[in-house]
mmCIF file of C-alpha atoms and ligand atoms in Angstrom:
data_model
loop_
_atom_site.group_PDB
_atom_site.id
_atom_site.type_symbol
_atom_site.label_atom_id
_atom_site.label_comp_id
_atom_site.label_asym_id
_atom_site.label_seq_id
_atom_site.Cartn_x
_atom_site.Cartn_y
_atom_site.Cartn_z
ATOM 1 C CA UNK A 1 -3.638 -21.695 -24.093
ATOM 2 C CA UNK A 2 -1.756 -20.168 -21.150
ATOM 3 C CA UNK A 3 -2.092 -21.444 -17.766
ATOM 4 C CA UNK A 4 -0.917 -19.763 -14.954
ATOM 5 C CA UNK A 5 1.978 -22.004 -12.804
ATOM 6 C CA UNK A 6 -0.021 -23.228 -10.016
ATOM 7 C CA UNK A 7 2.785 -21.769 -7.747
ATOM 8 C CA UNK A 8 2.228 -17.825 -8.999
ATOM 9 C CA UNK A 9 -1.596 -18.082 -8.184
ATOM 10 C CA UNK A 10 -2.890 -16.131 -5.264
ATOM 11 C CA UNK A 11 -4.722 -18.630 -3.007
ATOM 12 C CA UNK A 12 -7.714 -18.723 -0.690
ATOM 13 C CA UNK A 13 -5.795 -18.512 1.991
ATOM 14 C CA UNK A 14 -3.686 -15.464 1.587
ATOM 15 C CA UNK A 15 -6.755 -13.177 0.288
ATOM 16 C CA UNK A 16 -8.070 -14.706 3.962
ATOM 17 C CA UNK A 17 -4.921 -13.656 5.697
ATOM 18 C CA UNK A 18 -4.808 -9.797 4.071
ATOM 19 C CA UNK A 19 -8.573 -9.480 4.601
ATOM 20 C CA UNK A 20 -8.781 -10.926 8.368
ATOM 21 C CA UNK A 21 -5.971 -8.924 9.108
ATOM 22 C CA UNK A 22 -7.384 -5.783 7.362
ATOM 23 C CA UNK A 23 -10.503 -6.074 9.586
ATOM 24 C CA UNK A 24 -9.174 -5.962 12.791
ATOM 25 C CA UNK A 25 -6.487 -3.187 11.853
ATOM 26 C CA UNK A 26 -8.855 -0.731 10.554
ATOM 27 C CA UNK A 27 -10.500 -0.510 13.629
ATOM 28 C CA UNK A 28 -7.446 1.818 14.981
ATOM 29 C CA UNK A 29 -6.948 3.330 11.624
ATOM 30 C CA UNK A 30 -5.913 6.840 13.002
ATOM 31 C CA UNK A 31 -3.514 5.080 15.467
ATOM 32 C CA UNK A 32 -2.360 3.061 13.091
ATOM 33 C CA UNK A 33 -2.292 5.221 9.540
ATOM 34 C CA UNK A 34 0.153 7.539 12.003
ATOM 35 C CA UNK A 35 2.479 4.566 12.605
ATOM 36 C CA UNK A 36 3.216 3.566 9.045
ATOM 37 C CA UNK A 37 4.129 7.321 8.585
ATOM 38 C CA UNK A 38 6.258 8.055 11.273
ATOM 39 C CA UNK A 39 7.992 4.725 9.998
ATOM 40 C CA UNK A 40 8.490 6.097 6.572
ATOM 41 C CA UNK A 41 9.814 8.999 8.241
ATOM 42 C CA UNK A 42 12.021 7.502 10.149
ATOM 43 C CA UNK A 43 13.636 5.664 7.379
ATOM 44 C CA UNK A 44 13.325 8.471 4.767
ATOM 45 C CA UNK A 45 13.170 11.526 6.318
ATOM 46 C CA UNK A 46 13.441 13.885 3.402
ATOM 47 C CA UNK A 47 10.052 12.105 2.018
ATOM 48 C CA UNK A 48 7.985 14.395 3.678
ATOM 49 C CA UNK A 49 9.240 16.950 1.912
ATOM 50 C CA UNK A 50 7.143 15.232 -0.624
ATOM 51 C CA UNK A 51 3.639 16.221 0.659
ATOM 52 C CA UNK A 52 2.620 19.634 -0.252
ATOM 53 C CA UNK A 53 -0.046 19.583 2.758
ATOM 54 C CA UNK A 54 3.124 18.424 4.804
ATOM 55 C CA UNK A 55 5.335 21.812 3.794
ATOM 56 C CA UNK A 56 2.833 23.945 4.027
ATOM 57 C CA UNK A 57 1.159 23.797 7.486
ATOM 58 C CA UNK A 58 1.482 24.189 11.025
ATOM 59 C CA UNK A 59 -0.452 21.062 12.489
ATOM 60 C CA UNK A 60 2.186 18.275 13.809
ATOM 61 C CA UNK A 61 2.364 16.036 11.143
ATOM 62 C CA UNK A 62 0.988 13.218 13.408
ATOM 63 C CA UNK A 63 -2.445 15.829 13.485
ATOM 64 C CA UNK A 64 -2.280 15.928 9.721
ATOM 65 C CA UNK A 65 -5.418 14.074 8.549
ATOM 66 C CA UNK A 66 -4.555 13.769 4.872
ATOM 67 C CA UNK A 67 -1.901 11.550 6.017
ATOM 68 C CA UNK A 68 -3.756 9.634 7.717
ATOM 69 C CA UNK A 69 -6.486 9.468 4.777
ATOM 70 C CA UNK A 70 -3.157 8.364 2.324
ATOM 71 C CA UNK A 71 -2.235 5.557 5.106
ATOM 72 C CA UNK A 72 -5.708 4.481 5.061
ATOM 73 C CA UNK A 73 -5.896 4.425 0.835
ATOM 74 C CA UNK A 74 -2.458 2.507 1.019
ATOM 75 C CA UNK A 75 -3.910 -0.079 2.963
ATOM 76 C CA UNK A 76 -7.810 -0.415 1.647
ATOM 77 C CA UNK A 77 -6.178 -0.552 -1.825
ATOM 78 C CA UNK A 78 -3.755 -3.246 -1.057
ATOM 79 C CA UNK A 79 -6.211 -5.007 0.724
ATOM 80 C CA UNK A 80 -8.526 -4.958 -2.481
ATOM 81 C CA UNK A 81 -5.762 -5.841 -4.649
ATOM 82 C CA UNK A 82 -5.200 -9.126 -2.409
ATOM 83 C CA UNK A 83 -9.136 -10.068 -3.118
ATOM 84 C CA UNK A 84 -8.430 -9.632 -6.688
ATOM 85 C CA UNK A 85 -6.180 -11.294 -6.887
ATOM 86 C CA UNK A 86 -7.753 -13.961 -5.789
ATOM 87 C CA UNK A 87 -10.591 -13.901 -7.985
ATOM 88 C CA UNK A 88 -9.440 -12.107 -11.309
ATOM 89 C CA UNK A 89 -5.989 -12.675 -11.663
ATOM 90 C CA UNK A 90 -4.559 -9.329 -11.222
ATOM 91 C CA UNK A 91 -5.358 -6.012 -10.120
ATOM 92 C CA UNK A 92 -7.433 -3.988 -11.860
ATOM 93 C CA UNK A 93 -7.578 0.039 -11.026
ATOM 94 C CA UNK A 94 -10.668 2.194 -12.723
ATOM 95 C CA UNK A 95 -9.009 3.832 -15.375
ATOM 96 C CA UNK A 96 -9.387 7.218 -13.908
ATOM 97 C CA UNK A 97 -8.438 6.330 -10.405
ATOM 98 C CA UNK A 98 -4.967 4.874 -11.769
ATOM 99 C CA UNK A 99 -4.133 7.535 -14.496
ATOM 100 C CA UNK A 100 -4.343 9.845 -11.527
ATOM 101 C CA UNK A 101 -2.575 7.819 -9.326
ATOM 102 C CA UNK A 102 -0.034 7.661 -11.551
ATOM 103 C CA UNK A 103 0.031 11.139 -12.649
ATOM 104 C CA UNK A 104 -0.005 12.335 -8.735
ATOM 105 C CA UNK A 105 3.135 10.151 -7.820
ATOM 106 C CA UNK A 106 4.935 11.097 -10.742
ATOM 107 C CA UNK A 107 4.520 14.692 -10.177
ATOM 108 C CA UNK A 108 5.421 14.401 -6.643
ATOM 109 C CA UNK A 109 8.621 12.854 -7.011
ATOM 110 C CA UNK A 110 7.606 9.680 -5.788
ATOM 111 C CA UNK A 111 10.702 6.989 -6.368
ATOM 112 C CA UNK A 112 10.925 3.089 -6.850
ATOM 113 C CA UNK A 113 12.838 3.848 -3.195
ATOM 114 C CA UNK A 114 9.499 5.285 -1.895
ATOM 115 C CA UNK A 115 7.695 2.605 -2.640
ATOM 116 C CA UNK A 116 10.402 0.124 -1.660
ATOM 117 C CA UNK A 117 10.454 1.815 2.164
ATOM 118 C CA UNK A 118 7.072 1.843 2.351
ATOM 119 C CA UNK A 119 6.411 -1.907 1.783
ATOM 120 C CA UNK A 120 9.121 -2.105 4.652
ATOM 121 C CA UNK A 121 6.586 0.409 6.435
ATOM 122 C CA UNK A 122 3.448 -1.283 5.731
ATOM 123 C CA UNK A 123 4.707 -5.153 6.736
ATOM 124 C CA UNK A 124 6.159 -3.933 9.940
ATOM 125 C CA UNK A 125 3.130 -1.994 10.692
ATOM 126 C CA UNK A 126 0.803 -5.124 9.978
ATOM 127 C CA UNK A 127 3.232 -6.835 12.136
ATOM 128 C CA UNK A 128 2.459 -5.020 15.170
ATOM 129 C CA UNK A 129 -0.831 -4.585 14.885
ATOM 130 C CA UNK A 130 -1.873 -7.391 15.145
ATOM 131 C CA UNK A 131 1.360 -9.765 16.615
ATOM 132 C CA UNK A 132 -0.842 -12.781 17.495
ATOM 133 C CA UNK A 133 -1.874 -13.342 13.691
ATOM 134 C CA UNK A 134 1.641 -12.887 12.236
ATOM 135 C CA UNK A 135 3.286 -15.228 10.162
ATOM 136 C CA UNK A 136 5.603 -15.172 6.933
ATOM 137 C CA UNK A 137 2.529 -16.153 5.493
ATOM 138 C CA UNK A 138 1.082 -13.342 6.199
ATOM 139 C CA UNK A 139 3.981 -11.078 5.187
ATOM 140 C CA UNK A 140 3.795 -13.048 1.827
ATOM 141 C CA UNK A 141 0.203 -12.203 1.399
ATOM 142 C CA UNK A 142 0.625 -8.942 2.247
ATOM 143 C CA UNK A 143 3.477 -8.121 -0.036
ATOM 144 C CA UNK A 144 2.602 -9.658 -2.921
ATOM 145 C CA UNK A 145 -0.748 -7.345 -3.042
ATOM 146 C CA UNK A 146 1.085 -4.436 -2.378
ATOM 147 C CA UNK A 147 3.464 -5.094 -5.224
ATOM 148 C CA UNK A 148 1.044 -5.582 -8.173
ATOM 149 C CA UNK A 149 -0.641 -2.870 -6.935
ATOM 150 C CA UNK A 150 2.480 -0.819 -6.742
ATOM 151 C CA UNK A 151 3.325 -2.394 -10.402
ATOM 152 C CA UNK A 152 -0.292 -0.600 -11.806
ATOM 153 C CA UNK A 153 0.546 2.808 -10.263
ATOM 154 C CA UNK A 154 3.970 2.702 -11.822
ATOM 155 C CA UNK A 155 3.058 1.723 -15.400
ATOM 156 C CA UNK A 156 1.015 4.677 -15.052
ATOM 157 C CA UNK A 157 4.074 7.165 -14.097
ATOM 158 C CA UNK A 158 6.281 5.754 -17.148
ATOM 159 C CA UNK A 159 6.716 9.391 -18.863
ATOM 160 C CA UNK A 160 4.787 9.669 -21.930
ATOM 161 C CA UNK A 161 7.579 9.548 -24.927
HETATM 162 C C1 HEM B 1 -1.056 11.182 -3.251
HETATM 163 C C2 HEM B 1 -2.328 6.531 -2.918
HETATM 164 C C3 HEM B 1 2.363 5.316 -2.414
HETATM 165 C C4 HEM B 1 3.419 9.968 -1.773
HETATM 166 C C5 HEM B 1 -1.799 10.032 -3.217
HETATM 167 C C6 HEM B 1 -3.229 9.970 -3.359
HETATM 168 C C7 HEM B 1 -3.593 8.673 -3.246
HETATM 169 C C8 HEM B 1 -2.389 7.898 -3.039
HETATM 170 C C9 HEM B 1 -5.009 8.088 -3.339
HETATM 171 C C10 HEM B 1 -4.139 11.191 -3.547
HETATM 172 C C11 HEM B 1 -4.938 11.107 -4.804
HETATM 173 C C12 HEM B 1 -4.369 11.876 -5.946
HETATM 174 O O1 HEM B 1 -4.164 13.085 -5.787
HETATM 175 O O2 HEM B 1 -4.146 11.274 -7.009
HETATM 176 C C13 HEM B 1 -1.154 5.785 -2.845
HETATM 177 C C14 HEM B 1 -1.071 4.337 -2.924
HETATM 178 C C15 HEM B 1 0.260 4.004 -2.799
HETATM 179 C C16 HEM B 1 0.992 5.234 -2.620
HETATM 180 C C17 HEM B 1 -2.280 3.413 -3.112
HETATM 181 C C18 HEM B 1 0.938 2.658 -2.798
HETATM 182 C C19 HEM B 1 0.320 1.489 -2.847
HETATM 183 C C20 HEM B 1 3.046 6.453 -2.122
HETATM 184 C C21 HEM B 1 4.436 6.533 -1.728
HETATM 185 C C22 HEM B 1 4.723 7.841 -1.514
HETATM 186 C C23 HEM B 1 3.529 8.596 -1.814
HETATM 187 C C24 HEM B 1 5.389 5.338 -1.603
HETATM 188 C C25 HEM B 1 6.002 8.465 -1.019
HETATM 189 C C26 HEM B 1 6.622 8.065 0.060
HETATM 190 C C27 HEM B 1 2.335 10.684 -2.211
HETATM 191 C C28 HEM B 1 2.335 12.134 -2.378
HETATM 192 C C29 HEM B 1 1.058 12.487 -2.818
HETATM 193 C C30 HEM B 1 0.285 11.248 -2.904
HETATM 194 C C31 HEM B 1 3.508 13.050 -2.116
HETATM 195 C C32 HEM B 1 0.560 13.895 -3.130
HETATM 196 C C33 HEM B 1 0.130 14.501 -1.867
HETATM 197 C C34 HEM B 1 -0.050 16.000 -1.987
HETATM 198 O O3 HEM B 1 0.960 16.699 -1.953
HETATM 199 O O4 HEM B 1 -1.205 16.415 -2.111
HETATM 200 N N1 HEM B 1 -1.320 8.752 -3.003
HETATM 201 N N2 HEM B 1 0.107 6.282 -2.666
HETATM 202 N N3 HEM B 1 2.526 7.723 -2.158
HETATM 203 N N4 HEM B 1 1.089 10.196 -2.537
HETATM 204 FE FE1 HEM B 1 0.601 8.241 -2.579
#
């Protein structure tokens, strides 16, 4: 029987910490979905160059609301990875949603650097939303959700043999 090390479970207390956290930052999602891209930016510049809607319009990219509807995905989906988590385990994508996922990223160029930058993104963006909650804790919590999520999206860009 395998049992998980009691050290590798995700507790109580850090689904609490994404999901208390999550609650108060969505209410400034716009403000805050912005943030976490300009971030990115800042660190990767030429990753813009990623987003077709990005290369192909006039709107300032701070006006561009399909970035602000990715920041928003990034963050709902890593906050419902945290809950599962908790309950299940692991994180488990619908089949469709993931395939695309994966498909999407993989298409787009989307590198283990990407997604390495934008955990840097997301944490500091957490971080000063909401300064009076922050802990490493909460970093912990945080970026343990985002990576397992990250870890389903990328066994769904491994190129078919
Ligand atoms: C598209 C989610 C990480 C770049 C999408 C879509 C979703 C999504 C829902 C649109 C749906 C689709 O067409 O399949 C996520 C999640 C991520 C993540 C949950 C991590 C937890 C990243 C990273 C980058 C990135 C790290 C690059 C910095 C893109 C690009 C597209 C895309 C370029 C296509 C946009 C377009 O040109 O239409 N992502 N994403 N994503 N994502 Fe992500």
């Amino acid at each position: 029987k395998y049992e998980f090390a009691p050290e590798a479970r995700y507790t109580k207390e850090e689904e609490s910490l994404v999901v208390e956290s999550w609650d108060i930052i969505k209410q400034d999602a716009a403000a805050l979905g912005l943030k976490f891209f300009m971030r990115i930016f800042e660190i990767a510049p030429s990753s813009s160059g990623l987003f077709s809607f990005l290369r192909n319009s006039d709107v300032p990219i701070g006006q561009n609301p399909k970035l602000k509807r990715h920041a928003m995905t990034v963050f709902s989906m890593t906050c419902d990875s945290a809950v599962q988590l908790q309950r299940i385990g692991k994180v488990i994508v619908r089949d469709t949603t993931i395939r695309k996922l994966g498909a999407t990223h993989l298409k787009a160029g989307v590198s283990n650097e990407h997604f390495e930058v934008m955990k840097y993104a997301l944490l500091e963006t957490i971080k000063e939303a909401v300064p009076h909650m922050w802990s490493d804790k909460m970093r912990e919590a945080w970026g343990k959700a985002y990576d397992k999520l990250v870890a389903a999206i990328k066994e769904e860009m491994k190129p078919i043999p």
